Amino acid sequence: MRSTLFKVLGDLAGKPKKNGLAREGKWSGTLLESSGVEARRRRRWRVENGRTIREQKNGHDGDLLYMHFENEKEKDPSFVYRMESDEEKKVTRCFWADSRSRRAYSFYGDVVIFDTTYNTNRYGMIFAPLTGVNNHGQTIIFACGFLNDETTDSFVWLFKEFLNVMPGNAPKMIITDQDPTMTKAISEALPHTFHRYCSWHILNKFSEKLDAIKYRDHYQDFHSCIWNSSSADEFDSRWNELIEKSGLSDNKWLKSIYEIRSSWIPAHVNHCFSAGMSSSQRAESQHSFFKDYVSQWNTLVKFMVQFRRGLLHQRNHELREDHINIEEKVKTAMSLDIEDDMAKVYTRKSSKFVYRNIFVQI
């Protein structure tokens, strides 16, 4: 099967073919089911780079994707995957995670970032990675999925599959943008996980929601209020004073983001561990990294092969940092016993964070 797979992968590098994804029913890396799934069609048109692309997902590519997942499971028994199709035998969604990603979640899964903004394949299916941060401050991947749409049902399915295969408990925090369907799905599938909205996305909207003069004169004041308030009460007081001072009391958008302040303002959310993250911008930088390996014209199998290359490259950086931490002792600055103790258990990244946020203030 492996030799057959690599033979057909060579054909995929050429001109895009009008084939697609298919296998009827549900497939899993741990349980193969022949039963049918929801009897409804998932047709849509997506606009990418100014052109409309009709989704073509029947036959050849679905078989290849299944073969690829089975091949990965043969090499890595703890690799898990799940695929679903509709009544037209078109793959509607899939999910996968390898053993290293699952193990990483057991160590660093307190905070998860979820972002679906990057298009990576010729079918317009939505790439949905669930990422986090390791002890070196590096972005790592816990699991990935492809979705046919961005409905609450699809997100709930993905989150539940994620919880089913990950060791330990649900994450303490998940960071996303303000997508209402995503918010609803998280409340249903992750009821005990704190849902934090991406502050970076919200701050970027100030230039759109305020006129040019107001933005020029008051944005820095809003920025300072958001990031430099030491308590929830201080933020509320500074915000209300700023709204009055700027004459923006009638701005509906500012009212709306103030009403949800408990989901994104640092002073209101710092009660929940966030691993130093406040936005899904880290996930977007991850997308930028993988752009060097994949393109929107990839078939899904071609994407998987290229994605794997990028993942190995990323993990090599992690191993390199592990080696540096073993070979190089963290430099202390104040000759305190606590610094020596810290150097024995903290990574370089963590040591710098503690020094910057604690020792500098002593």
Short mmCIF file of C-alpha atoms in Angstrom, two decimals, residues 29 39 99 102 122 124 152 164 170 177 188 208 220 225 231 235-236 238-239 253 274 310 320 322 328 338:
data_model
loop_
_atom_site.label_atom_id
_atom_site.label_comp_id
_atom_site.label_asym_id
_atom_site.label_seq_id
_atom_site.Cartn_x
_atom_site.Cartn_y
_atom_site.Cartn_z
CA GLY A 29 -8.18 5.37 12.69
CA ALA A 39 -28.24 12.50 4.80
CA SER A 99 1.34 10.61 18.80
CA ARG A 102 -1.18 14.13 21.53
CA ARG A 122 -7.95 23.47 -4.17
CA GLY A 124 -11.74 25.40 -0.58
CA THR A 152 -21.82 25.32 14.70
CA ASN A 164 -12.06 12.19 22.55
CA ALA A 170 -10.40 19.78 28.32
CA ASP A 177 -11.91 35.44 17.09
CA GLU A 188 -21.74 23.40 23.78
CA GLU A 208 -12.41 50.70 10.83
CA GLN A 220 -3.20 55.26 21.86
CA CYS A 225 -6.33 51.63 28.85
CA SER A 231 -7.43 45.71 37.71
CA PHE A 235 -10.03 49.47 33.42
CA ASP A 236 -13.75 50.24 33.76
CA ARG A 238 -10.40 54.59 32.64
CA TRP A 239 -12.58 53.33 29.78
CA TRP A 253 -19.15 49.15 18.29
CA SER A 274 -3.18 31.89 29.39
CA GLY A 310 6.65 21.69 7.56
CA ARG A 320 17.35 22.19 18.86
CA ASP A 322 15.87 21.32 23.95
CA GLU A 328 23.86 25.87 28.21
CA ILE A 338 16.26 31.68 43.77
#
